[in-house]
XYZ file of C-alpha atoms in Angstrom:
742
model
C -49.705 -28.910 5.867
C -48.222 -27.534 9.094
C -45.596 -30.310 9.028
C -44.666 -29.422 5.445
C -44.351 -25.720 6.297
C -42.269 -26.586 9.357
C -40.015 -28.833 7.261
C -39.576 -26.117 4.633
C -38.720 -23.629 7.391
C -36.108 -25.974 8.840
C -34.562 -26.501 5.416
C -34.399 -22.726 4.866
C -32.815 -22.264 8.279
C -30.183 -24.870 7.507
C -29.457 -23.268 4.149
C -29.172 -19.763 5.542
C -26.936 -20.814 8.394
C -24.771 -23.177 6.340
C -21.103 -22.293 6.458
C -19.948 -20.380 3.392
C -16.983 -18.616 1.886
C -16.958 -14.858 2.352
C -15.092 -12.419 0.104
C -14.223 -8.930 1.140
C -11.738 -6.055 0.967
C -9.608 -4.390 3.651
C -8.966 -0.697 2.998
C -7.270 2.366 4.423
C -9.272 5.398 3.338
C -10.542 3.283 0.422
C -6.985 2.304 -0.576
C -6.316 -1.482 -0.547
C -4.112 -2.930 2.184
C -1.960 -5.934 1.331
C -1.114 -8.709 3.873
C -3.795 -7.636 6.373
C -4.769 -10.534 8.670
C -8.436 -11.590 8.766
C -9.504 -14.020 11.501
C -12.866 -15.663 12.194
C -13.183 -15.759 15.988
C -15.817 -18.504 15.792
C -14.500 -20.974 13.208
C -10.800 -20.053 13.755
C -10.351 -19.732 9.975
C -7.916 -17.046 8.798
C -6.695 -15.386 5.606
C -4.414 -12.602 4.354
C -5.362 -9.915 1.867
C -3.767 -9.893 -1.575
C -2.333 -6.951 -3.505
C -5.862 -5.619 -4.123
C -6.805 -5.816 -0.454
C -9.069 -8.795 -1.173
C -9.526 -11.810 1.098
C -11.548 -15.020 1.042
C -12.331 -16.738 4.319
C -14.027 -20.132 4.512
C -16.324 -21.849 7.005
C -18.129 -18.638 7.897
C -21.647 -18.314 9.259
C -24.141 -15.568 9.904
C -23.312 -14.011 13.274
C -19.588 -14.870 13.193
C -17.099 -12.226 14.320
C -14.296 -11.226 11.944
C -11.213 -9.515 13.359
C -8.970 -7.570 10.974
C -5.475 -6.514 11.915
C -2.306 -5.143 10.366
C 0.690 -3.773 12.224
C 0.372 -0.006 12.253
C -3.436 -0.103 12.081
C -6.218 -0.223 14.635
C -7.636 -3.729 15.045
C -11.280 -3.929 13.957
C -13.924 -6.542 14.763
C -17.323 -6.805 13.085
C -20.215 -9.233 13.362
C -21.443 -10.680 10.067
C -25.061 -9.682 9.586
C -27.305 -10.665 6.714
C -26.995 -7.155 5.281
C -23.190 -7.357 5.297
C -23.181 -10.755 3.621
C -25.569 -9.653 0.887
C -23.268 -6.823 -0.200
C -19.583 -6.587 -0.988
C -17.800 -6.646 2.340
C -15.533 -3.587 2.562
C -13.676 -3.076 5.848
C -11.865 0.233 6.387
C -9.301 0.283 9.204
C -7.548 3.321 10.622
C -3.792 3.790 10.846
C -2.142 4.256 14.230
C 1.286 4.260 15.806
C 3.337 1.080 15.602
C 3.594 -0.726 18.931
C 5.214 -4.090 19.627
C 2.402 -4.947 22.067
C 0.157 -5.707 19.099
C 2.611 -7.944 17.233
C 1.298 -11.527 17.232
C 3.831 -13.831 15.596
C 1.172 -16.011 13.978
C -0.481 -13.114 12.118
C 2.072 -11.543 9.699
C 3.108 -13.376 6.555
C 6.729 -12.518 7.402
C 7.439 -11.462 10.984
C 10.952 -10.081 10.384
C 9.746 -7.876 7.538
C 6.986 -6.581 9.815
C 9.614 -5.732 12.424
C 11.653 -3.784 9.867
C 8.457 -1.915 9.001
C 8.400 -0.783 12.640
C 12.059 0.268 12.337
C 11.205 2.323 9.256
C 8.237 3.987 10.959
C 10.015 4.813 14.229
C 13.244 6.007 12.584
C 12.531 7.302 9.048
C 15.197 7.350 6.346
C 16.893 10.726 6.006
C 19.154 10.075 3.030
C 19.836 7.592 0.257
C 22.871 6.371 2.222
C 20.521 5.091 4.930
C 18.201 3.087 2.661
C 20.127 -0.181 2.800
C 21.099 0.296 6.437
C 17.474 -0.487 7.321
C 18.136 -4.133 6.419
C 19.256 -5.877 9.637
C 22.958 -6.701 9.490
C 23.689 -4.992 6.171
C 26.658 -2.590 6.181
C 27.477 -0.142 3.381
C 30.544 1.882 2.451
C 31.111 4.663 -0.086
C 34.516 5.072 -1.709
C 34.200 7.227 -4.802
C 32.780 10.646 -4.153
C 29.151 9.805 -3.450
C 28.096 9.051 -7.010
C 29.367 5.492 -7.193
C 27.206 2.641 -5.903
C 27.930 1.701 -2.304
C 30.033 -1.293 -1.311
C 27.896 -3.850 0.580
C 28.702 -6.256 3.423
C 26.324 -8.973 4.598
C 26.772 -12.324 6.378
C 30.531 -12.476 5.957
C 30.409 -11.349 2.318
C 32.240 -8.414 0.894
C 29.433 -8.159 -1.645
C 31.352 -5.501 -3.574
C 28.520 -3.542 -5.272
C 25.933 -6.319 -5.423
C 27.473 -9.647 -6.476
C 25.694 -11.640 -3.755
C 22.719 -9.463 -2.763
C 19.911 -8.880 -5.257
C 18.087 -5.546 -5.156
C 14.822 -4.521 -6.803
C 12.388 -1.584 -6.786
C 8.721 -2.285 -7.574
C 9.718 -5.524 -9.298
C 12.400 -3.830 -11.412
C 15.968 -5.187 -10.974
C 18.734 -2.893 -9.756
C 21.740 -5.232 -10.139
C 23.545 -4.907 -13.463
C 24.819 -8.061 -15.158
C 28.177 -7.866 -16.985
C 28.670 -4.290 -15.800
C 31.654 -2.144 -16.766
C 32.763 -1.785 -13.139
C 31.862 -5.229 -11.803
C 29.300 -8.006 -11.830
C 26.044 -7.190 -10.023
C 26.768 -3.449 -9.753
C 23.753 -1.908 -7.982
C 23.255 1.845 -8.008
C 20.179 2.583 -5.887
C 20.555 6.356 -6.000
C 17.555 6.760 -8.315
C 15.293 5.856 -5.372
C 14.055 8.867 -3.371
C 13.886 7.838 0.324
C 10.588 9.589 1.053
C 8.803 7.582 -1.655
C 9.558 4.210 -0.001
C 6.541 2.404 1.379
C 8.019 -0.941 2.456
C 11.383 -2.697 2.540
C 11.203 -6.449 2.084
C 14.279 -8.590 2.634
C 15.438 -12.142 3.114
C 18.831 -13.609 3.995
C 20.168 -16.678 2.239
C 19.236 -18.447 -1.047
C 15.860 -19.749 0.164
C 13.337 -17.782 -1.882
C 11.934 -19.201 -5.116
C 10.792 -15.791 -6.396
C 14.357 -14.442 -6.308
C 17.099 -15.564 -8.658
C 20.413 -14.134 -9.815
C 22.674 -12.657 -7.084
C 20.492 -14.009 -4.247
C 23.114 -15.932 -2.279
C 23.672 -13.773 0.807
C 20.134 -12.398 0.418
C 17.785 -9.981 -1.308
C 16.205 -6.576 -0.674
C 12.944 -5.519 -2.358
C 11.672 -1.946 -2.171
C 8.091 -0.922 -2.841
C 7.246 2.703 -3.430
C 4.137 4.460 -2.187
C 0.992 4.406 -4.286
C -0.329 7.564 -2.685
C 1.021 10.457 -0.645
C -0.635 11.349 2.628
C 0.397 14.990 2.197
C 2.277 17.246 -0.158
C 5.750 18.051 1.143
C 8.429 20.646 0.478
C 11.722 20.488 2.353
C 15.072 22.236 2.175
C 18.282 20.983 3.802
C 21.621 22.720 4.232
C 24.764 21.545 5.975
C 28.529 21.562 6.148
C 30.752 21.003 3.114
C 28.422 23.150 0.963
C 25.748 20.480 1.205
C 22.231 21.247 -0.066
C 19.157 19.116 -0.622
C 15.799 20.219 -1.984
C 12.801 17.880 -2.038
C 9.252 18.224 -3.319
C 6.427 15.652 -3.121
C 3.150 16.623 -4.781
C -0.184 14.864 -5.248
C -1.446 15.377 -8.794
C -4.946 13.947 -8.322
C -7.010 14.918 -5.285
C -10.043 13.244 -3.714
C -10.430 10.385 -6.179
C -10.583 6.911 -4.694
C -10.227 5.221 -8.074
C -7.065 7.087 -9.123
C -3.864 8.320 -7.502
C -0.920 10.209 -8.951
C 2.037 12.045 -7.515
C 5.449 13.357 -8.472
C 8.641 13.610 -6.402
C 11.656 15.786 -7.226
C 14.980 15.710 -5.397
C 18.137 17.746 -5.968
C 21.381 17.267 -4.010
C 24.777 18.902 -4.136
C 27.845 18.740 -1.875
C 31.615 19.155 -1.903
C 32.165 16.561 0.819
C 34.865 16.789 3.512
C 37.715 16.315 1.028
C 40.424 18.875 0.308
C 39.616 18.535 -3.391
C 35.896 19.342 -3.660
C 33.628 16.552 -4.857
C 31.488 18.913 -6.937
C 28.781 16.313 -6.518
C 25.239 16.903 -7.753
C 22.279 14.601 -8.352
C 18.797 15.203 -9.749
C 15.961 12.717 -9.231
C 12.478 12.922 -10.742
C 9.914 10.248 -9.911
C 6.269 10.034 -10.976
C 3.657 7.378 -10.252
C 0.054 6.875 -11.355
C -2.375 4.201 -10.107
C -5.912 3.427 -11.234
C -8.442 0.865 -10.030
C -10.151 -0.480 -13.119
C -12.748 -2.304 -11.004
C -12.827 -4.141 -7.702
C -10.579 -6.846 -9.146
C -7.960 -4.965 -11.192
C -5.383 -2.271 -10.681
C -2.810 -0.702 -12.992
C 0.203 1.394 -12.060
C 2.582 3.428 -14.216
C 5.944 4.681 -12.949
C 8.357 6.978 -14.756
C 11.608 8.130 -13.199
C 14.879 9.730 -14.219
C 18.064 10.379 -12.326
C 21.371 11.920 -13.301
C 24.508 12.377 -11.237
C 28.050 13.670 -11.700
C 30.955 14.015 -9.298
C 34.706 14.283 -8.715
C 36.533 12.026 -6.282
C 39.800 11.926 -4.367
C 39.914 8.144 -4.557
C 41.567 5.680 -2.236
C 44.769 6.979 -0.655
C 47.809 4.975 0.573
C 48.388 4.703 4.314
C 52.100 5.572 3.948
C 51.370 9.105 2.745
C 49.108 9.774 5.703
C 51.598 8.281 8.167
C 54.479 10.477 6.955
C 52.314 13.604 6.901
C 52.440 14.171 3.147
C 48.642 14.286 2.940
C 45.806 14.267 5.441
C 43.030 11.679 5.663
C 41.059 13.856 3.254
C 43.847 14.513 0.783
C 44.396 12.957 -2.634
C 47.058 11.494 -4.879
C 44.965 11.754 -8.044
C 41.947 14.027 -7.678
C 40.914 13.667 -11.324
C 38.780 10.636 -10.458
C 34.991 10.817 -10.634
C 32.263 10.107 -13.080
C 28.813 10.512 -14.526
C 25.786 8.240 -14.484
C 22.097 8.392 -15.344
C 19.133 6.052 -15.414
C 15.649 6.409 -16.878
C 12.999 3.871 -15.826
C 9.532 3.058 -17.099
C 7.600 0.426 -15.159
C 4.032 -0.830 -15.703
C 2.414 -2.850 -12.919
C -0.846 -4.740 -13.293
C -2.757 -6.730 -10.668
C -5.990 -8.626 -11.180
C -8.088 -11.532 -9.942
C -8.556 -14.194 -12.617
C -11.131 -16.950 -12.731
C -11.159 -19.391 -9.801
C -9.831 -16.599 -7.557
C -6.293 -16.756 -8.936
C -4.441 -13.549 -8.073
C -2.103 -12.360 -10.813
C 0.559 -9.719 -10.354
C 2.731 -8.537 -13.257
C 5.123 -5.803 -14.189
C 6.943 -4.909 -17.387
C 9.891 -2.532 -17.318
C 12.379 -0.668 -19.455
C 15.534 1.120 -18.289
C 18.088 3.194 -20.148
C 21.347 3.454 -18.232
C 24.587 5.389 -18.822
C 27.748 4.978 -16.793
C 31.200 6.551 -16.959
C 33.707 6.166 -14.119
C 37.337 7.322 -13.817
C 39.557 5.652 -11.216
C 43.219 5.320 -10.319
C 43.970 2.660 -7.740
C 47.690 2.057 -8.407
C 48.843 5.619 -9.332
C 52.074 5.084 -11.372
C 52.562 1.336 -11.026
C 51.864 0.402 -14.662
C 52.622 3.696 -16.401
C 55.302 5.732 -14.589
C 54.847 8.665 -16.998
C 51.110 9.138 -17.467
C 49.779 7.314 -14.434
C 47.309 4.436 -14.210
C 43.957 6.170 -14.568
C 41.250 3.993 -16.121
C 37.849 4.695 -17.630
C 34.939 2.264 -17.317
C 32.004 3.148 -19.506
C 28.806 1.648 -20.919
C 25.424 2.469 -22.440
C 22.719 -0.062 -21.538
C 19.081 -0.820 -22.311
C 17.184 -3.282 -20.105
C 13.845 -4.868 -21.012
C 11.920 -7.337 -18.911
C 8.774 -8.569 -17.239
C 7.720 -10.574 -14.183
C 4.413 -12.395 -13.727
C 3.243 -14.216 -10.625
C 0.120 -16.293 -9.967
C -1.207 -17.111 -6.513
C -4.016 -19.454 -5.535
C -5.317 -20.512 -2.116
C -6.698 -24.031 -1.981
C -8.581 -25.394 1.026
C -8.558 -29.105 1.820
C -10.152 -31.049 4.678
C -7.213 -31.013 7.092
C -4.878 -28.419 5.621
C -4.635 -25.410 3.311
C -2.181 -24.791 0.496
C -1.114 -21.531 -1.130
C 0.262 -22.212 -4.591
C 2.517 -19.569 -6.115
C 4.076 -19.788 -9.544
C 5.770 -17.285 -11.771
C 7.842 -16.625 -14.823
C 9.916 -13.754 -16.080
C 12.380 -12.487 -18.625
C 15.208 -9.963 -18.640
C 17.248 -8.754 -21.604
C 20.337 -6.538 -21.250
C 21.653 -4.838 -24.398
C 24.966 -3.172 -23.503
C 26.764 -1.131 -26.147
C 30.430 -0.103 -26.146
C 31.230 -1.538 -22.751
C 34.714 -0.193 -22.205
C 37.827 -0.425 -20.062
C 40.491 2.063 -21.158
C 43.733 3.578 -19.928
C 43.217 7.356 -19.836
C 44.975 10.571 -18.890
C 43.324 13.399 -16.979
C 39.815 12.183 -18.003
C 40.483 13.577 -21.470
C 42.927 11.459 -23.445
C 42.466 7.768 -24.219
C 45.900 6.134 -24.137
C 44.796 2.533 -24.740
C 41.603 0.534 -25.101
C 42.030 -2.499 -22.859
C 38.560 -3.934 -23.512
C 35.777 -2.788 -25.805
C 32.725 -4.712 -26.918
C 28.979 -5.281 -26.873
C 27.174 -7.538 -24.393
C 23.785 -9.150 -24.945
C 22.544 -11.208 -22.029
C 19.160 -12.923 -21.691
C 17.691 -14.428 -18.548
C 14.488 -16.515 -18.596
C 13.163 -18.037 -15.371
C 10.215 -19.853 -13.838
C 9.400 -20.971 -10.313
C 6.815 -22.896 -8.300
C 6.162 -22.596 -4.577
C 3.644 -24.456 -2.395
C 3.017 -23.280 1.181
C 1.273 -26.148 3.012
C -0.457 -24.890 6.161
C -1.075 -27.716 8.655
C -2.069 -25.380 11.482
C 0.956 -24.907 13.714
C 3.299 -26.142 10.989
C 3.913 -24.687 7.520
C 5.972 -26.625 4.986
C 7.110 -24.823 1.850
C 8.812 -26.795 -0.930
C 9.833 -24.781 -3.990
C 11.715 -25.069 -7.250
C 13.247 -22.446 -9.521
C 14.527 -22.875 -13.075
C 16.998 -20.424 -14.608
C 18.170 -20.093 -18.199
C 20.838 -17.524 -19.097
C 22.349 -16.905 -22.515
C 25.622 -14.992 -22.733
C 26.741 -13.121 -25.824
C 29.789 -10.890 -26.276
C 31.105 -9.151 -29.376
C 34.756 -8.129 -29.008
C 35.242 -4.870 -30.909
C 39.034 -4.950 -30.447
C 39.425 -8.269 -32.238
C 41.114 -8.073 -35.643
C 38.484 -10.460 -36.979
C 34.752 -10.570 -36.325
C 34.177 -12.138 -32.915
C 30.690 -12.804 -31.540
C 30.795 -15.491 -28.842
C 27.731 -17.134 -27.272
C 27.040 -19.672 -24.548
C 24.055 -20.662 -22.426
C 23.593 -22.188 -18.980
C 20.677 -23.765 -17.097
C 20.284 -24.091 -13.330
C 17.677 -26.010 -11.320
C 17.382 -24.666 -7.773
C 15.312 -26.565 -5.160
C 14.347 -25.010 -1.815
C 12.545 -26.185 1.332
C 11.433 -24.275 4.422
C 9.549 -25.365 7.538
C 7.920 -23.028 10.045
C 6.542 -24.089 13.415
C 4.384 -21.739 15.500
C 4.780 -23.115 18.998
C 2.397 -20.430 20.241
C 1.497 -16.802 19.528
C 4.822 -15.658 20.974
C 7.322 -18.238 19.711
C 8.031 -19.213 16.113
C 10.696 -21.662 14.908
C 11.970 -22.055 11.363
C 14.387 -24.005 9.230
C 15.212 -22.833 5.717
C 17.296 -24.544 3.062
C 17.976 -23.961 -0.590
C 20.332 -23.462 -3.491
C 20.980 -20.067 -5.064
C 23.533 -18.636 -7.483
C 25.178 -15.568 -8.912
C 25.956 -15.359 -12.596
C 29.390 -14.527 -13.891
C 30.281 -11.793 -16.362
C 29.657 -12.546 -20.055
C 33.191 -11.464 -20.981
C 34.701 -13.924 -18.506
C 32.386 -16.788 -19.450
C 33.058 -16.437 -23.169
C 36.646 -15.162 -23.428
C 38.120 -17.393 -20.724
C 36.043 -20.540 -21.343
C 34.642 -20.741 -17.826
C 32.708 -23.973 -17.327
C 30.765 -22.872 -14.257
C 29.058 -19.687 -15.388
C 26.399 -19.945 -12.659
C 28.289 -20.939 -9.480
C 25.824 -22.170 -6.867
C 25.505 -21.479 -3.159
C 24.008 -24.065 -0.768
C 22.533 -22.696 2.444
C 20.607 -23.609 5.578
C 19.168 -21.462 8.417
C 17.837 -22.654 11.771
C 16.327 -20.109 14.120
C 13.427 -18.611 15.978
C 11.526 -15.429 16.692
C 10.519 -15.057 20.325
C 8.392 -12.481 22.084
C 9.056 -13.118 25.787
C 7.181 -9.978 26.891
C 4.699 -7.619 25.255
C 7.404 -5.077 24.519
C 10.367 -7.294 23.588
C 11.037 -9.330 20.419
C 14.175 -11.417 19.859
C 15.228 -13.127 16.636
C 18.069 -15.636 16.308
C 19.408 -17.645 13.371
C 22.242 -20.155 13.033
C 23.248 -20.353 9.378
C 25.666 -22.033 6.981
C 26.484 -21.234 3.341
C 28.742 -23.160 0.954
C 29.796 -21.488 -2.318
C 30.977 -23.544 -5.286
C 33.125 -20.758 -6.665
C 33.688 -17.088 -5.918
C 35.282 -15.970 -9.137
C 33.940 -12.694 -10.431
C 34.940 -10.309 -13.154
C 37.197 -7.526 -11.844
C 36.254 -4.572 -13.973
C 39.187 -2.461 -12.781
C 41.651 -4.819 -14.464
C 39.523 -6.681 -16.989
C 40.517 -10.024 -15.478
C 39.039 -12.871 -13.479
C 40.055 -13.584 -9.875
C 39.097 -17.166 -8.943
C 39.165 -18.052 -5.246
C 37.685 -21.538 -5.306
C 35.172 -23.091 -2.938
C 34.326 -21.336 0.306
C 32.135 -21.680 3.355
C 30.612 -19.220 5.768
C 28.674 -19.870 8.929
C 27.553 -17.746 11.804
C 24.855 -16.373 14.069
C 22.388 -13.542 13.479
C 20.846 -12.012 16.573
C 18.324 -9.172 16.751
C 16.551 -7.279 19.535
C 13.521 -4.982 19.334
C 12.384 -3.393 22.597
C 9.708 -0.758 23.057
C 10.489 1.033 26.305
C 7.299 3.093 26.027
C 4.815 3.801 23.240
C 7.161 6.635 22.218
C 10.633 5.132 22.721
C 11.918 2.216 20.655
C 15.248 0.347 20.682
C 16.664 -1.999 18.053
C 19.965 -3.732 17.417
C 21.234 -6.491 15.123
C 24.479 -8.427 15.500
C 26.092 -10.891 13.102
C 28.975 -13.230 13.963
C 30.585 -14.902 10.937
C 33.428 -17.247 10.092
C 34.355 -17.046 6.405
C 37.025 -19.318 4.950
C 38.310 -20.564 1.625
C 38.175 -24.374 1.370
C 40.997 -24.761 -1.144
C 43.783 -23.156 0.866
C 45.831 -24.357 3.826
C 44.911 -23.365 7.372
C 46.225 -19.918 8.092
C 46.079 -18.914 4.436
C 42.351 -19.466 4.028
C 40.958 -16.110 5.143
C 38.619 -14.337 2.719
C 39.841 -10.742 2.360
C 37.533 -8.048 3.736
C 34.911 -10.546 4.930
C 33.500 -9.087 8.182
C 33.489 -11.456 11.161
C 31.406 -9.273 13.486
C 29.021 -6.409 12.778
C 26.600 -4.546 15.038
C 23.995 -2.001 13.967
C 21.127 -0.433 15.872
C 19.783 2.594 17.635
C 17.172 4.132 19.883
C 14.356 6.276 18.520
C 11.747 8.465 20.164
C 8.611 9.947 18.673
C 5.969 12.552 19.565
C 7.421 13.617 22.906
C 6.359 17.257 23.364
C 6.508 17.701 19.577
C 10.029 16.239 19.448
C 11.120 13.102 17.617
C 14.460 11.677 16.613
C 17.004 9.080 17.510
C 20.594 7.973 17.738
C 21.921 5.195 15.479
C 25.195 3.309 15.590
C 27.109 0.851 13.452
C 30.159 -1.187 14.326
C 32.448 -3.304 12.165
C 35.213 -5.345 13.787
C 38.773 -5.562 12.484
C 38.827 -7.967 9.551
C 41.484 -9.625 7.398
C 42.704 -7.678 4.384
C 44.597 -10.626 2.898
C 44.508 -14.415 2.876
C 46.890 -15.020 5.808
C 45.404 -12.279 8.022
C 48.790 -10.560 8.286
C 47.232 -7.259 7.208
C 44.134 -5.935 8.954
C 41.361 -3.689 7.696
C 40.595 -1.547 10.732
C 37.148 -1.673 12.290
C 35.110 1.290 13.412
C 32.230 2.448 15.597
C 30.239 5.410 14.252
C 27.227 7.134 15.777
C 24.708 9.470 14.102
C 22.029 11.646 15.711
C 18.828 13.225 14.410
C 16.307 15.477 16.181
C 13.082 16.915 14.753
C 10.639 19.444 16.174
C 7.099 19.895 14.822
C 5.820 23.436 15.252
C 2.342 22.357 14.128
C 0.798 19.960 11.626
C 2.552 21.744 8.769
C 6.032 22.923 9.779
C 8.911 20.758 11.011
C 12.551 21.572 11.745
C 15.174 18.823 11.826
C 18.874 18.515 12.606
C 21.061 15.553 11.586
C 24.544 15.123 13.042
C 26.708 12.483 11.414
C 29.600 10.975 13.376
C 28.615 12.641 16.640
C 31.811 11.450 18.388
C 34.005 12.671 15.498
C 35.519 9.212 15.090
C 38.563 8.912 12.824
C 37.517 5.950 10.683
C 38.108 4.329 7.335
C 34.899 3.748 5.400
C 36.408 1.391 2.814
C 39.813 -0.306 2.743
C 41.734 -2.422 0.243
C 45.140 -4.065 0.260
C 46.609 -2.685 -2.954
C 50.020 -2.610 -4.604
C 50.779 0.906 -5.831
C 53.686 3.148 -6.747
C 53.940 6.898 -6.399
C 55.665 8.987 -9.040
C 58.804 9.465 -6.918
C 59.072 5.827 -5.776
C 61.463 3.345 -7.334
C 59.638 0.246 -6.087
C 55.953 -0.508 -5.575
C 54.497 -0.893 -2.104
C 51.637 -3.164 -1.051
C 49.625 -1.770 1.856
C 46.183 -0.583 2.919
C 44.616 2.048 0.699
C 41.466 3.646 2.076
C 38.689 6.158 1.707
C 38.153 8.130 4.943
C 34.818 8.096 6.702
C 32.833 11.290 7.114
C 33.925 13.406 10.109
C 31.576 15.211 12.493
C 29.144 17.243 10.420
C 25.581 18.481 10.598
C 22.735 19.555 8.386
C 19.441 21.297 9.090
C 16.141 20.591 7.332
C 13.022 22.715 7.234
C 9.888 20.940 5.960
C 6.387 22.114 5.124
C 3.575 19.631 4.524
C 0.105 20.514 3.245
């Protein structure tokens, strides 16, 4: 009998100590934390939390130690007791200051995105102009009075307003297909900076979950689910500039629900001799509810409206002869109006077999009306060349993604698959010749666009320990439809295109402080429906083939370096030019270069960052010497130094540099480079009140923010002149902000 009892006891002991899978949640004040790193110190197993803060870690025994970490949070270690294992494991970790000391390259899902999170924390965004500048190597320029979407530059691309960089907010696309002003037009002004939680980005066409316009890269913004505090702030500065902001929690002290609203109002005249009369109103509301431990729903409603006047691009010859100043105008009747209303539903849940599903469905109503005059009196010597670009658009769509971790004997695999749909219904998309923003002289183009995009992708991340191999495949289907309302007979043209886009990435973690990677893949940007259908373009989805080879290295506790050698071949760079209603083909092209980044934490309170990009961009169908790609930057440098919590002071100085670059194909005309520095200083009186000062262009640099080689004719000129036309950069100016949080 004693032997039987002993045997039963041994069996029980084996059963109770047998390795098992453990599920749990990582929280911050009972709010789920995504991408937190969970590590079993005994078995060396690891996992990352999903969108609900949930993790599953295998090969775990009673008495094992679990360490939980996430950059910006205090690392926590707990020993698994029988009581913990019998209940749902909920681990709350406390937020703390970001320090590079704690960055271990093997822990984050994406190291570079984690580094940008540090940039965002140490040097917060102060205006919508700064949102995209947080992406390493991305340069922006404004050239139409503040209300028009910014011009983008990345990796040797003059991206225009979004042709080769895809943007999204909470899974909702920002880029506009077949837009009145130009393909990929991306107006991000509906996003209030203080509502941003994270900025995700990737360079190159290597990401299966990103499709149209992702050739140079992508930028994904996620807004906050919950506010830490209510906030009211008021800013005033030069050029009659005002900004009022309010952030308010609507539900207090409920762990299962969160809701807040943000309101922003801006107005300014700008530094121009003809006032901009710019104003913008943003309203943003978000509600989140946890239906149970395995499901979460979020509802977002936002509206923004903006109107402005603009001085437009001015010819260099008038500035040189003293007729006008840098801030003067030839035609100050330019400007426009735009609005966007968004409704976005997000749903996350854990399905059977621990499959994580994340979905969102969205609707946007968008209005756009822009008046421009780039050539003055070149085409119409009597009335001038003013044009109107206008549209009214509805966008419907959804995205769904499934993720499953599978554990095998010698390796683990994370399977990710997804599908989505987007439908753009654009009414009365117009290009017209106008006079004084009042009279329509001629309709150049007028029609309706219907464009549908259906996609699916599959991604498998194979974790072999030190090596991760990620093959992926994306399938795109786009149907183009355009009804020409100026045609004498009924005209409703349709066409469809399919693209299959393979990708492969390999990551090697040499140790905790050195990570190597190689990325390869094919991406694309779609062309405008009007071009595809009216001009019988065969290649409606021109592809881009890219490869990156690089590393991320942490040679000391306080220093992180990232380097990438890259190459990108584009099949075709033709895009619809909305200003003229024509296509400008430029044939095949190639770009290659080096990205280099530095992050250095001098002390816990002082942080330095800089990113440099060297690029060679050339057309492959032109002779040497005539193969330059106009306005493609060959060297950019952005960075700054920030300090925080030093005797109640915080702030920083940021700089951006763009080298001289070719303005035409033979490099005989140069677009001038610039170096501009901005400064911000904040003082906290207590936990509630803060006073801040922002000084733009501290050195009062005379610079050109955007430049184009344009042929134009003034009213008193007999012959046209081709030369640089530019929008001046902001001179030295300051604004003061008083904030109250509660």
